Coordinates of C-alpha atoms and ligand atoms in Angstrom, one line a residue:
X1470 CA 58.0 59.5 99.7
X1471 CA 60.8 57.8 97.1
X1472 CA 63.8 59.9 97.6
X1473 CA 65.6 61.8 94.7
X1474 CA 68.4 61.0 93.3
X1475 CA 69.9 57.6 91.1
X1476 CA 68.5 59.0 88.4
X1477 CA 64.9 58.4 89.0
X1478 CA 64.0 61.6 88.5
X1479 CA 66.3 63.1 85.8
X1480 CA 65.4 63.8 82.1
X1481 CA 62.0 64.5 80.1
X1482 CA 59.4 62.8 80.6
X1483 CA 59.5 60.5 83.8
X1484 CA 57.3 57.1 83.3
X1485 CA 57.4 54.1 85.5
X1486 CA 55.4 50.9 85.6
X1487 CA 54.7 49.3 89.6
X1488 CA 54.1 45.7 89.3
X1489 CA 52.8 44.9 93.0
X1490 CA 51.8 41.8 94.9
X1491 CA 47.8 42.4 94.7
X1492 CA 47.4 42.0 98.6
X1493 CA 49.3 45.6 98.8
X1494 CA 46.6 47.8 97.6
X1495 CA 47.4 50.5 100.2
X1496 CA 50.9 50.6 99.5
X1497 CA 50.8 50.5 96.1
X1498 CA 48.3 53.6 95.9
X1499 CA 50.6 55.4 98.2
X1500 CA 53.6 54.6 96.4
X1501 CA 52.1 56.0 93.2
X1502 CA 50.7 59.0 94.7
X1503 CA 54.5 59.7 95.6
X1504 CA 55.6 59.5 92.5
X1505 CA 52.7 61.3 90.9
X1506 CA 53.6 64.3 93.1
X1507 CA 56.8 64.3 92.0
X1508 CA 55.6 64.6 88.0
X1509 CA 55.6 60.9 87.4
X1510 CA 53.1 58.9 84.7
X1511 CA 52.7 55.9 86.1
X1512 CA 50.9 52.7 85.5
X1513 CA 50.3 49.5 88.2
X1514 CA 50.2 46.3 86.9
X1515 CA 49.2 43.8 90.2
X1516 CA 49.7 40.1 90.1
X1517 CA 49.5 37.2 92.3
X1518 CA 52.9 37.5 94.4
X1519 CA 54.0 33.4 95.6
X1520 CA 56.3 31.3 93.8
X1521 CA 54.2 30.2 91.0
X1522 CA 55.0 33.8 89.3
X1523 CA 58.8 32.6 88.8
X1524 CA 57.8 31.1 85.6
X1525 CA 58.3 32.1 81.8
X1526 CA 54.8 32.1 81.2
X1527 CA 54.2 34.8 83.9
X1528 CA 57.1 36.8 82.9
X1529 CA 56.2 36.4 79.2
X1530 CA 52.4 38.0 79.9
X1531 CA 54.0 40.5 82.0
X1532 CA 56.5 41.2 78.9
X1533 CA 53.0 41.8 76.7
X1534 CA 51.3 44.2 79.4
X1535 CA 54.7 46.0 79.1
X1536 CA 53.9 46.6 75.3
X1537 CA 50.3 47.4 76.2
X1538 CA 51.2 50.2 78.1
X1539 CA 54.1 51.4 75.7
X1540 CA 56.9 51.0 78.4
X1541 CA 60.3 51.8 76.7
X1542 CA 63.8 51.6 77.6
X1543 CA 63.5 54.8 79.5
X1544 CA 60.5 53.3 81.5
X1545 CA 61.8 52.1 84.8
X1546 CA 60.2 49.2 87.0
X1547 CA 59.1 49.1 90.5
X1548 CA 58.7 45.6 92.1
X1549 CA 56.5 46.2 95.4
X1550 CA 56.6 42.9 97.4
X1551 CA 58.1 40.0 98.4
X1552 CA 61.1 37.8 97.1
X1553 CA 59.1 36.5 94.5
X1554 CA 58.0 40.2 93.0
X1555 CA 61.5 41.1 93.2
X1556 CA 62.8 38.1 91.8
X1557 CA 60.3 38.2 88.2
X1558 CA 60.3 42.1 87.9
X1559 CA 63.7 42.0 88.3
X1560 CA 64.2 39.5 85.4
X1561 CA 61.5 41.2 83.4
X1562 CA 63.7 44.6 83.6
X1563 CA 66.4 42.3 82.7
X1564 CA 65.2 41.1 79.8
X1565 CA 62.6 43.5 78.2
X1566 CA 63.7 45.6 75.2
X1567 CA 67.6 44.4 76.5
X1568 CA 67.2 46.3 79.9
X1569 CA 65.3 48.3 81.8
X1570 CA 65.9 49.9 85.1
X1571 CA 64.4 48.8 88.0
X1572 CA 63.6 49.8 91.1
X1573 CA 62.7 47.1 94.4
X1574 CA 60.3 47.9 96.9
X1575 CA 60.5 45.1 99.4
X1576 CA 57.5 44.5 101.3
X1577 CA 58.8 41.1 103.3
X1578 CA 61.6 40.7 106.2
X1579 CA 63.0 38.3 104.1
X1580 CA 63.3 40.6 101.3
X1581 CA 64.3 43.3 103.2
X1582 CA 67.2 41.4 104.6
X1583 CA 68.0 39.4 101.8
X1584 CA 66.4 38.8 97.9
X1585 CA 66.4 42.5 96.8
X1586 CA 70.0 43.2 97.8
X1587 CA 72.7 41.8 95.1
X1588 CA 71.1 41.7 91.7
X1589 CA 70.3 38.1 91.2
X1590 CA 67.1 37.8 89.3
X1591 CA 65.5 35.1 87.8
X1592 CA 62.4 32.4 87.4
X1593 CA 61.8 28.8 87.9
X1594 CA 61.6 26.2 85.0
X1595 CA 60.0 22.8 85.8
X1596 CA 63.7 21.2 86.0
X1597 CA 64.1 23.1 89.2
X1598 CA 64.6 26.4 91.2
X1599 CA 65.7 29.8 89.6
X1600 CA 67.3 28.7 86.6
X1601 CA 66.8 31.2 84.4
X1602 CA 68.3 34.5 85.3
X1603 CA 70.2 37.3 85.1
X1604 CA 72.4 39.3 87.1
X1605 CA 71.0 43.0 86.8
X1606 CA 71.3 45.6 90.4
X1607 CA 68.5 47.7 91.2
X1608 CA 69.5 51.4 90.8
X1609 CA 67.7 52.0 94.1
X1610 CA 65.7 49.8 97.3
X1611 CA 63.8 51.2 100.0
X1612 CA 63.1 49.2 103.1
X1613 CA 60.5 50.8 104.7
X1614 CA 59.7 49.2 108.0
X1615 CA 56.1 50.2 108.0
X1616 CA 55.6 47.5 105.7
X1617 CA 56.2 44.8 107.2
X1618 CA 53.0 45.3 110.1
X1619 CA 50.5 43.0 107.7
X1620 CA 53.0 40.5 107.7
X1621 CA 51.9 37.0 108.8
X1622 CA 54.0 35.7 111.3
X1623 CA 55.7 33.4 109.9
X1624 CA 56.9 35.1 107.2
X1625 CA 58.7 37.2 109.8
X1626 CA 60.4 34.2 111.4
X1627 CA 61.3 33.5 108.0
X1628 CA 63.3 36.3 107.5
X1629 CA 64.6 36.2 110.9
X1630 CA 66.2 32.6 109.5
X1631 CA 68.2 34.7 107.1
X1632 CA 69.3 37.6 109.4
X1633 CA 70.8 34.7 112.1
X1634 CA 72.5 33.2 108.9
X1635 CA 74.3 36.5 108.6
X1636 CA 75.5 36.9 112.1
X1637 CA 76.9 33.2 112.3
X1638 CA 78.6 33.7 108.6
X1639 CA 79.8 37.0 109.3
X1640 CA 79.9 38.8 112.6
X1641 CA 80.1 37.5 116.4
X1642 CA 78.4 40.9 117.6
X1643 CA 75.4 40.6 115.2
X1644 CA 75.0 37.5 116.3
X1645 CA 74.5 38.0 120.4
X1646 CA 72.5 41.1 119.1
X1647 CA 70.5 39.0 117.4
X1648 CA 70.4 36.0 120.4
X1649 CA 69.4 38.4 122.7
X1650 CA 66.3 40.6 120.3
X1651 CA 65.1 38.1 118.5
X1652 CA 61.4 38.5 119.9
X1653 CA 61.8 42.2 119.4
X1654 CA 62.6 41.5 115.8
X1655 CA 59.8 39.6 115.4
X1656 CA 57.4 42.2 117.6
X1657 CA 59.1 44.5 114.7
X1658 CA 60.6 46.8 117.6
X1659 CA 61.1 50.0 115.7
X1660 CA 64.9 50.4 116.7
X1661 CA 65.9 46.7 116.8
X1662 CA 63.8 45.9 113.8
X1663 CA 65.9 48.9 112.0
X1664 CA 68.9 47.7 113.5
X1665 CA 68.8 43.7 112.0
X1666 CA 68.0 45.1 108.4
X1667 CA 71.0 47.4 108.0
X1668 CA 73.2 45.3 109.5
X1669 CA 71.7 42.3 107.3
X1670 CA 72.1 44.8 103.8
X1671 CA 75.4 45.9 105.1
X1672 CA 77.0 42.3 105.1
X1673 CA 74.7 41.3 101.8
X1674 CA 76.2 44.4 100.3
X1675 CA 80.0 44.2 101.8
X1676 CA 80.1 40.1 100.2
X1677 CA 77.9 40.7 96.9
X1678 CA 80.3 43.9 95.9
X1679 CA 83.4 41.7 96.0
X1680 CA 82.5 38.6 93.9
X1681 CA 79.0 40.3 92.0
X1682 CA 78.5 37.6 90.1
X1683 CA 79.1 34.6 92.1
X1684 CA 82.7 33.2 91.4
X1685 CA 85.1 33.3 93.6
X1686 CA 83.7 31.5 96.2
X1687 CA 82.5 34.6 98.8
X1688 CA 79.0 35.2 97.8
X1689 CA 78.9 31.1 97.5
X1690 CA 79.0 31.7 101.5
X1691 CA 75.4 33.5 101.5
X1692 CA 74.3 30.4 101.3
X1693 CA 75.2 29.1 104.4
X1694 CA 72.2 26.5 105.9
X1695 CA 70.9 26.4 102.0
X1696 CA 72.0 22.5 101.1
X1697 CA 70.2 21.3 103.9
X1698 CA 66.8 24.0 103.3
X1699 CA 66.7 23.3 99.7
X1700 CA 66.5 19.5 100.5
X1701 CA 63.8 20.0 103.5
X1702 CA 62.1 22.3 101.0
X1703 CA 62.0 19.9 97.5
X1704 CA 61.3 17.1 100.1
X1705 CA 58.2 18.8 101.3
X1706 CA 57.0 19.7 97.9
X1707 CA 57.5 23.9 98.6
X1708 CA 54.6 23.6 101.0
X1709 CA 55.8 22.9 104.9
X1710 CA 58.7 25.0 105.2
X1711 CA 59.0 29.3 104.4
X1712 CA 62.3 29.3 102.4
X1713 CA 63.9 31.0 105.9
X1714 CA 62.7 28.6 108.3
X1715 CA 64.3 25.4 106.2
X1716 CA 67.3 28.0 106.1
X1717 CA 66.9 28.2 110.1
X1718 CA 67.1 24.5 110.7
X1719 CA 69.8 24.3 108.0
X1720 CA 71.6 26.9 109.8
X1721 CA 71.7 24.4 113.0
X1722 CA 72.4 21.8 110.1
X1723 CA 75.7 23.2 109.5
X1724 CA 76.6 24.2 113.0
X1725 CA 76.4 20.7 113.6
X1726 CA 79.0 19.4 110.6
X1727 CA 81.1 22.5 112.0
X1728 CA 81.2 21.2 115.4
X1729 CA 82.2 17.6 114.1
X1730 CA 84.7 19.2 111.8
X1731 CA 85.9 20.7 115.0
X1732 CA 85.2 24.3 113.6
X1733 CA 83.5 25.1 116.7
X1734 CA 82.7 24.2 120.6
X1735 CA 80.3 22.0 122.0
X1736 CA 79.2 25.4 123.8
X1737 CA 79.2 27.7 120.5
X1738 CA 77.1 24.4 119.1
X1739 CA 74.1 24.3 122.1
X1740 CA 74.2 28.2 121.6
X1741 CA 72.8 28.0 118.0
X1742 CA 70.9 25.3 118.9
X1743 CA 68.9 27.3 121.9
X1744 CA 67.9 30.3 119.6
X1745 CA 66.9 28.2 116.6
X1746 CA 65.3 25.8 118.9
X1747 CA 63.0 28.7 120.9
X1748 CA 61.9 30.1 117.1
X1749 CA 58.2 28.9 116.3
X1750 CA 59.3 26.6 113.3
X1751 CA 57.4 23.8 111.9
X1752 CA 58.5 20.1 112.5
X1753 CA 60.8 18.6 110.7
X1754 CA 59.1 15.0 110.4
X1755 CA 60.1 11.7 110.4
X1756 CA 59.8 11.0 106.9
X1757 CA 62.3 13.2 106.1
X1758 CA 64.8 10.4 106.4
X1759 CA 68.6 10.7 106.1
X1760 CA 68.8 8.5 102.9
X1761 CA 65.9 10.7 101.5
X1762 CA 68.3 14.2 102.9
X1763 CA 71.2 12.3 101.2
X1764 CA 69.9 12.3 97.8
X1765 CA 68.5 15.5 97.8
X1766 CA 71.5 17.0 98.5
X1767 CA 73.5 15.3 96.0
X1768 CA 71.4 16.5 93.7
X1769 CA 71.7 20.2 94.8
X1770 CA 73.7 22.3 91.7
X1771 CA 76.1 23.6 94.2
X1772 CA 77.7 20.2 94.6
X1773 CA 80.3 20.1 91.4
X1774 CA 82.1 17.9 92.1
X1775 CA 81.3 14.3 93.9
X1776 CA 82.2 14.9 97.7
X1777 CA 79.3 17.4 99.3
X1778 CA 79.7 21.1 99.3
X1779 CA 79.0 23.2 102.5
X1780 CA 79.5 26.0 103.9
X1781 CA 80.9 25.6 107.4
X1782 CA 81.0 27.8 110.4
X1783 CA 85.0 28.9 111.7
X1784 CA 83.6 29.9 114.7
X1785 CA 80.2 31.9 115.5
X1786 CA 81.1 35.1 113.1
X1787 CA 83.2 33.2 110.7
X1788 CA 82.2 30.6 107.6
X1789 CA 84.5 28.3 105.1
X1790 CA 83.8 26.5 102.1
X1791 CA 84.2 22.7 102.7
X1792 CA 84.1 19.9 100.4
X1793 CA 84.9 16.9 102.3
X1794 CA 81.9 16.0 104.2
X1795 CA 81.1 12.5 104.8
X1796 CA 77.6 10.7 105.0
X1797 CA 78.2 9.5 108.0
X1798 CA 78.4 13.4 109.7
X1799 CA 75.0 14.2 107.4
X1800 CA 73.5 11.4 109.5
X1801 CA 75.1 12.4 112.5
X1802 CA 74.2 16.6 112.3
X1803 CA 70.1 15.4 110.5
X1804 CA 69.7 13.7 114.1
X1805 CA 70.3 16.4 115.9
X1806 CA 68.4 18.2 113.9
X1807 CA 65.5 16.4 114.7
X1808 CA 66.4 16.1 118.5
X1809 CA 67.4 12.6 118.3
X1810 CA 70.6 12.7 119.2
Ligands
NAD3157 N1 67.3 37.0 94.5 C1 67.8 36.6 95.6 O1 69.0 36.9 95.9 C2 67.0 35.8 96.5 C3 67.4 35.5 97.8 C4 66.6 34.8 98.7 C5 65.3 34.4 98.3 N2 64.9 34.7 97.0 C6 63.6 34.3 96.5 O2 62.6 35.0 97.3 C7 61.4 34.3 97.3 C8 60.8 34.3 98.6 O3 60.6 35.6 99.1 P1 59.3 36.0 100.0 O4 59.3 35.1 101.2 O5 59.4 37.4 100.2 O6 58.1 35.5 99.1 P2 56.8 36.1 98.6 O7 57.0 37.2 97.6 O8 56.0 35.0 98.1 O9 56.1 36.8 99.9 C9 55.6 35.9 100.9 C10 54.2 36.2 101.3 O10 54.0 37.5 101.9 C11 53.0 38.2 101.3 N3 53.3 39.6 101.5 C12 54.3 40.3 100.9 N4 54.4 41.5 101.5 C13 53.5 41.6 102.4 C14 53.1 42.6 103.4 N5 53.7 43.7 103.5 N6 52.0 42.3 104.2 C15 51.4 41.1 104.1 N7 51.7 40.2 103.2 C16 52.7 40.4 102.4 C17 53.0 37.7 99.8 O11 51.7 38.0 99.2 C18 53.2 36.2 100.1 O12 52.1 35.6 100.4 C19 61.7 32.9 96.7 O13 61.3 32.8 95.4 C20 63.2 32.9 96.7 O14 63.8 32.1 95.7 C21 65.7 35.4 96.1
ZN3158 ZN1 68.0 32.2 101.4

């Protein structure tokens, strides 16, 4: 049942518009059945949820369904699925007749934990990831654990990649909670599962509310592991890697340069390294060379200025902004990366 409140279900006529991931039949017909009981009109509109909905042509047809079913400014969304539902409906509500409201209904781990907290919305153009957007909060998400049963395994481990990522940036605790249940998240333990998401929205919630739209430097640290993922990622074309398990290897990326920088211990170092090591990941090849890492990284927008920008860890539970990292640690942390060392 979608809980009252936030406005969903005050004044005249109440009309909303679920744009779901077409896999989530079940959902979606329980989702509108809530609503229906509660005196809502409303209207599905499914589409095929990966990242090839990020695009202005997608959001453009989904603009002209919009019209079709005489959606208005008092017409609120409801993006049931993954990141990349989220993501697109969110931009859509963004954008359409200047702003509609939105509501997310995140259906991965990774969303859960991560995409449909903080407001960023936004599709792909050609030139590269998520550059067109707009900043524009949900006025409600529901995590509903139930969800997440049809997942396919991997797309739990990817999520898992982003709640780790949390506990190194932010909290010590979180972390050995996480060292020690990491099967149980994946077995989605009712109580541990529970557990990593709020603790996951909390911190998301806690950094996003003090620099919203991404300038002082705090929400810059949610990205923690993402210089290194976005390179595995663009390096492997979008197709080897879940967004969270580049993020996982990136995490161990950046423990790595940390330990160099002398941010943390050789025995805080082999710590990350045994949890990210035990998670069922795919291999990082040996194509993916450092000069090849190197380049991509230059390339990544968050560098602005010549000298590489990371995030570092201060210690399990703490993270930095650093902009002085040499080539010669890249090659140093990519090897151990790949178990040469
Ligand atoms: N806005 C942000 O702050 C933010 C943060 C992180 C990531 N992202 C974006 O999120 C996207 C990745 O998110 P994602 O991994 O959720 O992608 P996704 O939406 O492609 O979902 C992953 C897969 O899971 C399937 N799926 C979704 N819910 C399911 C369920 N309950 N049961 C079975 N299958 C289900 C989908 O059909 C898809 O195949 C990327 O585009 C990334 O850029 C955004
Ligand atoms: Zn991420």
């Amino acid at each position: 049942m979608i809980p009252e409140g936030k406005g969903l279900y005050k004044g005249g006529k109440r009309k909303g518009v679920i744009i779901a991931d077409r896999k989530l039949t079940i959902i979606t017909e329980k989702v509108k059945k809530s609503l229906k009981l509660k005196g809502w009109e409303v209207d599905v509109i499914f589409v095929t949820a990966n990242e090839g909905l990020k695009t202005l042509e997608k959001a453009g047809q989904l603009y002209g369904k919009l019209q079709k079913l005489g959606a208005n400014r008092k017409t609120i969304l409801f993006a049931l699925g993954g990141g990349t539902i989220g993501d697109t409906v969110g931009f859509v509500a963004a954008t359409y007749m200047r702003g509609l409201r939105w509501v997310g209904l995140p259906t991965t781990l990774l969303a859960q934990v991560d995409s449909s907290v903080g407001g960023k919305t936004g599709i792909n153009l050609p030139q590269g990831k998520n550059l067109v957007g707009a900043f524009h909060q949900p006025i409600l998400v529901l995590c509903d654990t139930g969800w997440l049963k049809t997942l396919h395994k991997r797309d739990l481990v990817s999520g898992l990649g982003e709640i780790i990522k949390y506990g190194l940036c932010f909290d010590r605790f979180f972390f050995l909670r996480i060292q020690k249940n990491w099967k149980n998240i994946l077995n989605l333990k009712a109580q541990v599962i529970s557990e990593a998401i709020y603790s996951s929205v909390k911190w998301k919630i806690r950094i996003v509310n003090q620099d919203i739209h991404d300038l002082t430097g705090l929400r810059e640290k949610l990205n923690l592991g993402h210089t290194f993922a976005h390179a595995l990622e663009t390096m492997t074309d979008y197709k080897k890697f879940r967004h969270g398990e580049a993020v996982a290897y990136g995490l161990l990326f950046c423990a790595h340069i940390s330990y160099q920088a002398k941010k943390i211990s050789f025995a805080e170092l082999e710590t990350i390294r045994h949890l990210i090591q035990q998670l069922p990941l795919p291999k990082i090849s040996k194509e993916i060379s450092y000069q090849k890492v190197f380049a991509h990284m230059k390339r990544d927008k968050k560098n602005l200025d010549k000298n590489l920008r990371f995030i570092l860890l201060d210690g399990i539970g703490n993270s930095k902004v650093s902009k002085t990292v040499k080539s010669t640690e890249v090659l140093l942390a990519l090897n151990y990366v790949k178990g040469e060392k």
